[in-house]
XYZ file of C-alpha atoms in Angstrom:
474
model
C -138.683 48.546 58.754
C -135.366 47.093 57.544
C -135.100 48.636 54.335
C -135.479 52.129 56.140
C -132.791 51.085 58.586
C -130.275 49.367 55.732
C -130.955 53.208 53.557
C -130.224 54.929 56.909
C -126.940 52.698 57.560
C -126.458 52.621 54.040
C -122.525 52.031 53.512
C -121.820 51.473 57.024
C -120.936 47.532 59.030
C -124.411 48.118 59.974
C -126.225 48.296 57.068
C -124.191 45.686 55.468
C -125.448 43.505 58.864
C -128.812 44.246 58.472
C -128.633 43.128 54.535
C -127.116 39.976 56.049
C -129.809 39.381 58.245
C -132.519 40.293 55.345
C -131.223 38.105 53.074
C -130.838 34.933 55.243
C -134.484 35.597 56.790
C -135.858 35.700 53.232
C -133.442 32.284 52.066
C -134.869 30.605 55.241
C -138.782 31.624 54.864
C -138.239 30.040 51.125
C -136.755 26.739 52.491
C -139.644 26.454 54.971
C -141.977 27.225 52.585
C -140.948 24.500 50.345
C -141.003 22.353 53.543
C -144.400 22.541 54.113
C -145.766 22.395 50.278
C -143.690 18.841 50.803
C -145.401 18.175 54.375
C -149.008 19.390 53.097
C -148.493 16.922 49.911
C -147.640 14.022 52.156
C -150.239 14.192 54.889
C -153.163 15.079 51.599
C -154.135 18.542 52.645
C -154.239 21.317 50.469
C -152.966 25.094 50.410
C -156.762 25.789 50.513
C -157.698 24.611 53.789
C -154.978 27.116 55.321
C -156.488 30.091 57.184
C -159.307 28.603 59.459
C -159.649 24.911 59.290
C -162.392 22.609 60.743
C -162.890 18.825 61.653
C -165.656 16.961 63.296
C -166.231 14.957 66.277
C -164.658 11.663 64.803
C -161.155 13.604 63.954
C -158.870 15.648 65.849
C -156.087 18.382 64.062
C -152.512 18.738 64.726
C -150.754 22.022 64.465
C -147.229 22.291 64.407
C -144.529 24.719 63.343
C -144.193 28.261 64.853
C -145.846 28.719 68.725
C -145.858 25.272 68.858
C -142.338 24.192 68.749
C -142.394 22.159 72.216
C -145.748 20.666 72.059
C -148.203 20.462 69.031
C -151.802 22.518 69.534
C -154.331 19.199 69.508
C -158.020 20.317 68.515
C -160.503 17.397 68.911
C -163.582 17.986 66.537
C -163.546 21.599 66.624
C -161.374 24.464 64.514
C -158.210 26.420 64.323
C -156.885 29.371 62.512
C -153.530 27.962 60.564
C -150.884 30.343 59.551
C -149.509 29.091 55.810
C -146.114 28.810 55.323
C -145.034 28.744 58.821
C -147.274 26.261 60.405
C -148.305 22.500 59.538
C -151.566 21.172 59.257
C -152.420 17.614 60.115
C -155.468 15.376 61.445
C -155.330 12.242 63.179
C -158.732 10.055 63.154
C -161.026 9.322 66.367
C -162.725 6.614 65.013
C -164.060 3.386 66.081
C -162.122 0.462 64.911
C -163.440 -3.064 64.517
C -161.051 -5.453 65.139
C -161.332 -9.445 64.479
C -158.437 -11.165 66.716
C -158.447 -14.529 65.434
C -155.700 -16.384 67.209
C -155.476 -20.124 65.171
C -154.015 -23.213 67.073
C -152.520 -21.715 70.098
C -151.370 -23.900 72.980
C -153.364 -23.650 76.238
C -151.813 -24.333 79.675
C -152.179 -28.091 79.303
C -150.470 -28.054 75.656
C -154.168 -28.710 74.115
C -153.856 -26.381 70.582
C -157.221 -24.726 69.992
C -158.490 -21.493 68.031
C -160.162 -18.408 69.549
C -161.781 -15.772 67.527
C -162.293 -12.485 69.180
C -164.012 -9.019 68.632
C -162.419 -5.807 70.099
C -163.688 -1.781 69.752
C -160.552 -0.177 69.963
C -160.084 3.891 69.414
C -157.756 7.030 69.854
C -158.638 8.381 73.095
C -159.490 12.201 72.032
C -160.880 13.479 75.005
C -157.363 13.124 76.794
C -154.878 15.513 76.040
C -151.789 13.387 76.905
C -153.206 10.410 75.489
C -153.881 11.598 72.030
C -150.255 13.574 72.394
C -148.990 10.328 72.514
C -151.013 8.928 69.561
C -149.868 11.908 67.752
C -146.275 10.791 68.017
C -146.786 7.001 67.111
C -149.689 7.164 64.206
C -149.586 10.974 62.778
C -148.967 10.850 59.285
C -150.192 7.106 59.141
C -153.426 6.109 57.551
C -156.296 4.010 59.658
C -155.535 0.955 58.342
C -151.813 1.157 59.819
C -153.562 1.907 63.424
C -155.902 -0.964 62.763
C -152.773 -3.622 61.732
C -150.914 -2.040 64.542
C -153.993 -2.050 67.140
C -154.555 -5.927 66.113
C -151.043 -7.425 66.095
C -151.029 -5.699 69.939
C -154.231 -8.006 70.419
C -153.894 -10.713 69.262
C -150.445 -11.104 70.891
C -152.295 -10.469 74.587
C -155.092 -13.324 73.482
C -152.342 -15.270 72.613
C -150.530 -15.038 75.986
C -153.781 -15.557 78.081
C -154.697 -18.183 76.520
C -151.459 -19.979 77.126
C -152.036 -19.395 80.789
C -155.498 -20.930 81.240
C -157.225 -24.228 80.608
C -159.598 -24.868 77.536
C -161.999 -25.903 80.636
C -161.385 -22.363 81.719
C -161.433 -20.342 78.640
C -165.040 -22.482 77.415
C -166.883 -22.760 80.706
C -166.034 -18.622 81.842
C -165.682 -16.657 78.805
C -166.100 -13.601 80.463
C -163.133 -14.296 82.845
C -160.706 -14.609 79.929
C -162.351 -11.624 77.623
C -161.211 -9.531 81.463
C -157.980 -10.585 81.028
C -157.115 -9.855 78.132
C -159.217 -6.881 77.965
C -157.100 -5.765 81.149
C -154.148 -6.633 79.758
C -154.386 -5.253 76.535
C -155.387 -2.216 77.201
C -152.339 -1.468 80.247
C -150.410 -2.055 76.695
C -152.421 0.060 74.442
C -153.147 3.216 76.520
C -148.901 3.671 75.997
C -149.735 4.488 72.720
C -153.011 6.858 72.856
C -155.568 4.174 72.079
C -158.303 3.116 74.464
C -159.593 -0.586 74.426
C -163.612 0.377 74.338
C -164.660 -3.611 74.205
C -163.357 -7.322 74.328
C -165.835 -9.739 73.602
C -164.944 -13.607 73.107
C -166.816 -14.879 69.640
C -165.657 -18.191 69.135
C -163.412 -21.282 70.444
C -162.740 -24.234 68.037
C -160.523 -26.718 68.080
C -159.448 -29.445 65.293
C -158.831 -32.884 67.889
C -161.873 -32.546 69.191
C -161.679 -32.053 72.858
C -164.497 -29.754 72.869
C -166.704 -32.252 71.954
C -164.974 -34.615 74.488
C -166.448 -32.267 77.078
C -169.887 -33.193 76.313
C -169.313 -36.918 76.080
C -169.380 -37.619 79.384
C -172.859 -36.893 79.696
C -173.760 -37.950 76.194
C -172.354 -41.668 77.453
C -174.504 -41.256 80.667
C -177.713 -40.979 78.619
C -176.500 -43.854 76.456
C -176.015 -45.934 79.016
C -179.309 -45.021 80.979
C -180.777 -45.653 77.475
C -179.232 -49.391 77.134
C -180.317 -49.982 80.328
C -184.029 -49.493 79.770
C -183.682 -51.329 77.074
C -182.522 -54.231 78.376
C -184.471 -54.521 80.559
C -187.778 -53.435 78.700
C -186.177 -56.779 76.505
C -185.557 -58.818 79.898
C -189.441 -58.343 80.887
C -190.537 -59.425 76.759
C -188.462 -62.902 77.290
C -189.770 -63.449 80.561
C -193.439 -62.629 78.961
C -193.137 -64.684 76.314
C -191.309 -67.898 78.310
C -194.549 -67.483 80.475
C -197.214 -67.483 77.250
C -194.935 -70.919 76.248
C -194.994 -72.256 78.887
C -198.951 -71.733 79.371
C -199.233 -72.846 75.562
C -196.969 -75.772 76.462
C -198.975 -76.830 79.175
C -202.228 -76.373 77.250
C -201.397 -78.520 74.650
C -200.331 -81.400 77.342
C -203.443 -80.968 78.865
C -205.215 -81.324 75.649
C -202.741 -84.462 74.841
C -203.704 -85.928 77.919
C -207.593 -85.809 77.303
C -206.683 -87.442 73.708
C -204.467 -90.108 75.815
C -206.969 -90.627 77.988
C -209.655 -91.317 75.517
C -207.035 -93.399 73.470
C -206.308 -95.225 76.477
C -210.102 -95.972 76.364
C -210.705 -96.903 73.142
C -207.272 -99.006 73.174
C -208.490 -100.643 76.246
C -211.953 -101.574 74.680
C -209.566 -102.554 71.752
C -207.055 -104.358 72.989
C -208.272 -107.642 72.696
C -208.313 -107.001 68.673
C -205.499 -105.550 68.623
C -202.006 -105.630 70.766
C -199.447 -104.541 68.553
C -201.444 -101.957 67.593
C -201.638 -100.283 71.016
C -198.137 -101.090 72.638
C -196.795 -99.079 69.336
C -199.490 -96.236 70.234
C -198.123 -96.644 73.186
C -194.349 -96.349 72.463
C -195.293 -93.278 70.328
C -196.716 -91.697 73.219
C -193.860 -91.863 75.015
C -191.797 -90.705 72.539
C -193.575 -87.844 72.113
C -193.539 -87.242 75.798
C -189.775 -87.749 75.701
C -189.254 -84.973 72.835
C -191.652 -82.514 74.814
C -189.865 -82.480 78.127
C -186.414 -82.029 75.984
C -187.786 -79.057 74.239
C -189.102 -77.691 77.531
C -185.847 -78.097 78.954
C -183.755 -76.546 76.154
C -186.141 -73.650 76.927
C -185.575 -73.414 80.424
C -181.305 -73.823 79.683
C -182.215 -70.354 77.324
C -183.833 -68.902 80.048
C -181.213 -69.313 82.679
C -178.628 -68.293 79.881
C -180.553 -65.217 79.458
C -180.981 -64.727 83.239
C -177.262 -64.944 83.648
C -176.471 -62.214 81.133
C -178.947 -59.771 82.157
C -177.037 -60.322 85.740
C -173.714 -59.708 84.094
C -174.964 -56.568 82.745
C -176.811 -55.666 85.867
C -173.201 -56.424 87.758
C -171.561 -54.236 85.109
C -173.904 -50.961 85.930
C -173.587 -51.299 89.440
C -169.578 -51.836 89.157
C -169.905 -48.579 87.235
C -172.024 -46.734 89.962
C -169.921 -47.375 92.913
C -167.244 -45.592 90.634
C -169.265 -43.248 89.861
C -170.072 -42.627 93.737
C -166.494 -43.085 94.572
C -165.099 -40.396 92.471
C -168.544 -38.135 93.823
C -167.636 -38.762 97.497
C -163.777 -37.474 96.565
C -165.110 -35.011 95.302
C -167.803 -34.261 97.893
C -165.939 -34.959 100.802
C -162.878 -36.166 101.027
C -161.070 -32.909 98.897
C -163.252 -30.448 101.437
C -162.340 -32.216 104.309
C -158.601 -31.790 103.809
C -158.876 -28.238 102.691
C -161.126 -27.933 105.909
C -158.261 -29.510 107.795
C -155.352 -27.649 106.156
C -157.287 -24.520 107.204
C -157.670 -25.352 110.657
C -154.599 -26.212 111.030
C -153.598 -22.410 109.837
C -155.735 -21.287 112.302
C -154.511 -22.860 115.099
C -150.879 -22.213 114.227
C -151.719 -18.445 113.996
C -154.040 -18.987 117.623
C -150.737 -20.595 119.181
C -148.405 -17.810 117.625
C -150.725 -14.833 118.365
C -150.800 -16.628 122.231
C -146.982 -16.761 122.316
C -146.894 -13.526 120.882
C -149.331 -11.760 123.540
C -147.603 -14.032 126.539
C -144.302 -12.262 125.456
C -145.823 -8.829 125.052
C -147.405 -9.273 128.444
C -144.550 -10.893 129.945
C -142.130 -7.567 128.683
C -144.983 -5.640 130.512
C -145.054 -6.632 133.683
C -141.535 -6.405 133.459
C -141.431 -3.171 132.496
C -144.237 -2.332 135.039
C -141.680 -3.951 137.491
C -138.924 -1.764 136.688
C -140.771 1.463 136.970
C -142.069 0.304 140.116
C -138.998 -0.514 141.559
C -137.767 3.143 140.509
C -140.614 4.826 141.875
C -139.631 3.147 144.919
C -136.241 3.826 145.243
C -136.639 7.502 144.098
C -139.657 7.618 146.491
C -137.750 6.379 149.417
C -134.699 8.239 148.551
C -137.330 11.393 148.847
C -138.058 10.450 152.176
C -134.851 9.614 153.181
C -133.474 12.550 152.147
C -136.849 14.487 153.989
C -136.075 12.433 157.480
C -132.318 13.930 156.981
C -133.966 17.582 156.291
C -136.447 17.329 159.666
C -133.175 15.563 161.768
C -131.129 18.432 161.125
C -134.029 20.962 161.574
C -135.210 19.380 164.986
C -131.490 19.642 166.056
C -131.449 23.773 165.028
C -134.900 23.863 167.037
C -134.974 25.073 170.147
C -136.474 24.433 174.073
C -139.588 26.864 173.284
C -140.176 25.768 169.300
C -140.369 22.009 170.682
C -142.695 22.854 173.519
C -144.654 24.841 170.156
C -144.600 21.325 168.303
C -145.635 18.728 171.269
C -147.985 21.312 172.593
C -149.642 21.754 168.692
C -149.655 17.481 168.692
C -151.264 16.859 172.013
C -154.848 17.760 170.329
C -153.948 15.769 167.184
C -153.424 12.538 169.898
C -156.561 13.325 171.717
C -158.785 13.448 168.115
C -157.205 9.999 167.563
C -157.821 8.458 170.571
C -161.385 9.650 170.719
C -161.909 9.247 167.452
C -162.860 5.236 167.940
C -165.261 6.517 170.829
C -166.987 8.688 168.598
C -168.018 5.568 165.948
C -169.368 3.844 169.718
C -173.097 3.770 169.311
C -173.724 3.003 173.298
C -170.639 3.268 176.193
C -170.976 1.544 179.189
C -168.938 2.318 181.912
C -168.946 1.253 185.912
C -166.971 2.458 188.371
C -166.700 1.704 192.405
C -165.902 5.667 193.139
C -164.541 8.780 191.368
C -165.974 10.487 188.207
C -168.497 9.210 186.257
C -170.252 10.431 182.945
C -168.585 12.235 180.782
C -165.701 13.798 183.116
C -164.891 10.100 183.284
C -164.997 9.707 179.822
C -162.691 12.552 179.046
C -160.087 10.740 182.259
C -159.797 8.100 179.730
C -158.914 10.042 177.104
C -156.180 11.582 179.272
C -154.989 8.449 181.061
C -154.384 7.242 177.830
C -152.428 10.189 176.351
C -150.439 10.075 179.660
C -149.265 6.450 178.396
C -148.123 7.521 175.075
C -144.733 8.620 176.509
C -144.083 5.142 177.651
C -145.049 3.593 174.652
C -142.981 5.936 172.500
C -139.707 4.859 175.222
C -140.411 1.251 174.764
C -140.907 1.538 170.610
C -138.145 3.742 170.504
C -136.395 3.961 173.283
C -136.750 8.267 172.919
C -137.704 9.102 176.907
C -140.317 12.553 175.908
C -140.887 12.982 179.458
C -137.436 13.293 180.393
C -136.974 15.202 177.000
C -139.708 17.478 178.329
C -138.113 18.341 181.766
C -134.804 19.001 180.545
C -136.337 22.320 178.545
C -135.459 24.983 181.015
C-alpha cells in the first residue's frame, strides 16, 4: 500500500512524507528486531520457539511487546501464539522450593542465644493473576536459585525476629505456636512479591550453654535424689541388721563365756586349796576380758548413734527440701490464682458499680424527661380546655331564652339516668311510708324530689340561681 501511494504522490510533499514515514517504520522494525535477538539471548530462548509456544503446569510464560504494552499476557502451564520480532517471550517457574532457614545463635526474649533450624515450601503463586503479575516484576529474567536466596534471606529474617520475641521455654515446649508465627508473618511479607508460603515446619532447636539440657535437670535431680534416698535407707536398715546379728553374736559368746566361767569357777573352787595364785590371776583375766568386751560393745553402740544421727540429718535435709518444694507448689497452686481470681473480681465489681451508676443516670434523665413531657401535656392540655371553657362562655352568652330551655330540657334525662343509675345496681329496695304513693310511683317521686334539689345544690356550689335563671326566660 505505500509504495502505490508514494508512485501516485510521486514528486509531491506527500510522497516525499510518505517516504519519510516508510523509511523510519523500516529503521525502527530493525532496531526492535535487534532488541529482541538481545532479549531472547538473555532470558535462553530461541528464534525457534516463536510462533506457538508451550509450558507445563510447573511454569508460567510472559508475553510482552506489542498488545501488551500496559500489562504482560501471563499463561500458567498452557500455550500462546508469539509474534517474532515484535513480541518477547519469557517464562517464570512455578515450582516448589525447599528452603532450610537455619538461624545460628540468635538472642531470645530473655537474651539466652540459641539456634533454630527450619524447613519452609515456598512457591510463585500461579493460579493468581495479580500475584504472579507481581512476581513477574520482581524475579522475571532471574534464575530459581535467585528466588530461592531471595525467598530465604525473607525467612530467615522473620525466624529471626520471632524468635527474639519469645522465650526458649516457649519456642521448645509449643513449636507449633512459633512455626504460626512466623509462618503468618512471613508470608504477609512474601505474598508482596508473588510467592505463597505453602509450609513452615520447626526442625530443630540447639543451643551451645546448655540450657536445654538445664530444662530436664530438674527432674533428672528429682530422680537422683529419690534414688539416694532409697539408698540410704536400704543402707540404714543393713547397719541396723547387722548391729542386731552382733549384738546376738555378742551375747552368744557371753553366754557361752559364762558356762566356761561357771565351770571354771567349779573346778577353781574344787582347786583352790592347791592352788590360789593360780585362780585369783584366772580371775583377774576374767575380768579383764569382761572389761575389754563391754568397751567394744560400747564403741559399737557410739557407731550406732553416730550413724543414727546422720541418717536424721539427711532425713532433716529431704524434708527441708519438701516443704520447699510444697511451698513453691502452693504459690503456684493457690496463691497466683487467688490474686488473679481477686484482680478479676474486683473488675467485675467496678464494671457492676459503673454499669449501676450508669443505668441510675439513664433512669434518672428519664423520669426527668418523662416529667417534662408530662408537665407539657398538661399545660397544653389545660390550655385546650381553657381555651374550650372561653369558646362555650362566649357561645352560652350568643344563646338565647329558647336554645337554653333546648339545653336544660335535653340534660334533665341525662340527671335522671344518673340518679337512678345507683338504684338500678340495688338488688332489693325497701321502702315504708305512713301515707302517699308507694311502689314504684314512689320510687320514681324520689327520683324527682331529688332532681328538684339539684338547683339548690348548683346555687350553693356555685352560687348560679337556675331557677331564677329559668323564670327570667320570657
Amino acid at each position: 500500500a505505500y509504495p502505490r501511494l508514494i508512485n501516485v504522490h510521486k514528486g509531491t510533499w506527500i510522497g516525499r512524507q510518505l517516504f519519510i514515514l516508510v523509511w523510519e517504520s523500516l529503521s525502527f522494525s530493525v532496531v526492535q528486531l535487534k532488541l529482541q535477538f538481545k532479549s531472547l539471548a538473555g532470558t535462553k530462548s530461541k528464534i525457534s520457539r516463536m510462533g506457538f509456544v508451550t509450558c507445563g503446569p510447573n511454569e508460567a510464560l510472559v508475553v510482552s511487546g506489542c498488545c501488551y504494552n500496559r500489562k504482560p499476557l501471563l499463561v500458567p502451564g498452557g500455550r500462546v501464539f508469539v509474534w517474532p520480532c515484535i513480541q518477547q517471550l519469557q517464562r517464570i517457574t512455578l515450582n516448589t522450593m525447599t528452603l532450610k532457614v537455619e538461624s545460628p545463635s540468635v538472642y531470645t526474649s530473655e537474651g539466652v542465644p540459641i539456634s533454630v533450624t527450619g524447613i519452609a515450601q515456598v512457591k510463585v503463586q500461579g493460579q493468581n493473576k495479580e500475584m504472579l503479575l507481581v512476581a513477574c516484576e520482581q524475579f522475571l529474567g532471574k534464575d530459581e536459585e535467585a528466588i530461592r536466596h531471595i525467598a530465604h534471606e525473607t525467612m530467615e529474617g522473620h525466624q529471626r525476629a520471632i524468635m527474639g520475641t519469645m522465650s526458649v521455654e516457649e519456642i521448645y515446649r509449643d513449636r507449633k505456636k512459633f512455626s504460626e508465627q512466623v509462618f503468618k508473618v512471613a508470608s504477609s511479607d512474601l505474598v508482596n512479591m508473588g510467592i505463597t508460603v505453602v509450609s513452615y515446619t520447626l526442625k530443630d532447636i540447639s543451643d551451645a550453654n546448655g540450657y536445654l539440657m538445664a530444662l530436664g535437670m530438674g527432674r533428672t535431680a528429682e530422680v537422683k535424689r529419690d534414688a539416694r534416698i532409697g539408698e540410704a535407707e536400704a543402707k540404714s536398715d543393713a547397719t541396723i541388721k547387722e548391729a542386731i546379728a552382733e549384738e546376738q553374736r555378742l551375747a552368744s559368746r557371753l553366754e557361752n563365756d559364762i558356762q566356761i566361767a561357771k565351770a571354771q569357777r567349779d573346778f577353781e573352787v574344787k582347786k583352790a586349796a592347791y592352788d590360789k595364785e593360780v585362780n585369783a590371776k584366772k580371775a583377774e583375766a576374767e575380768l579383764a576380758f569382761e572389761l575389754q568386751a563391754a568397751k567394744i560393745k560400747q564403741q559399737l553402740r557410739e557407731e550406732e548413734l553416730q550413724i543414727e544421727v546422720v541418717e536424721r540429718t539427711q532425713q532433716i535435709l529431704v524434708q527441708e527440701q519438701e516443704i520447699i518444694r510444697k511451698e513453691k507448689e502452693l504459690d503456684a497452686t493457690v496463691r497466683r490464682p487467688a490474686e488473679a481470681e481477686k484482680y478479676r473480681l474486683e473488675k467485675i465489681a467496678e464494671a457492676h458499680r459503673q454499669r449501676t451508676v450508669l443505668e441510675a443516670q439513664a433512669q434518672a434523665e428519664a423520669v426527668r424527661l418523662k416529667g417534662e413531657a408530662e408537665a407539657f401535656a398538661i399545660e397544653v392540655k389545660a390550655k385546650a380546655e381553657a381555651e374550650q371553657m372561653k369558646k362555650k362562655a362566649s357561645a352560652f352568652q350568643e344563646y338565647n331564652e329558647a336554645a337554653m330551655m333546648d339545653m336544660l330540657m335535653k340534660s334533665l334525662p341525662k340527671m335522671a339516668h344518673e340518679i337512678a343509675t345507683p338504684m338500678s345496681k340495688t338488688n332489693k329496695i325497701t321502702m315504708v311510708t305512713a301515707n302517699g304513693e308507694t311502689g314504684a310511683a314512689r320510687l320514681t317521686g324520689e327520683v324527682l324530689e331529688i332532681m328538684t334539689k339539684m338547683p339548690d345544690l348548683v346555687k350553693s356550689l356555685t352560687g348560679v340561681d337556675v331557677a331564677k335563671s329559668m323564670r327570667g326566660i320570657k
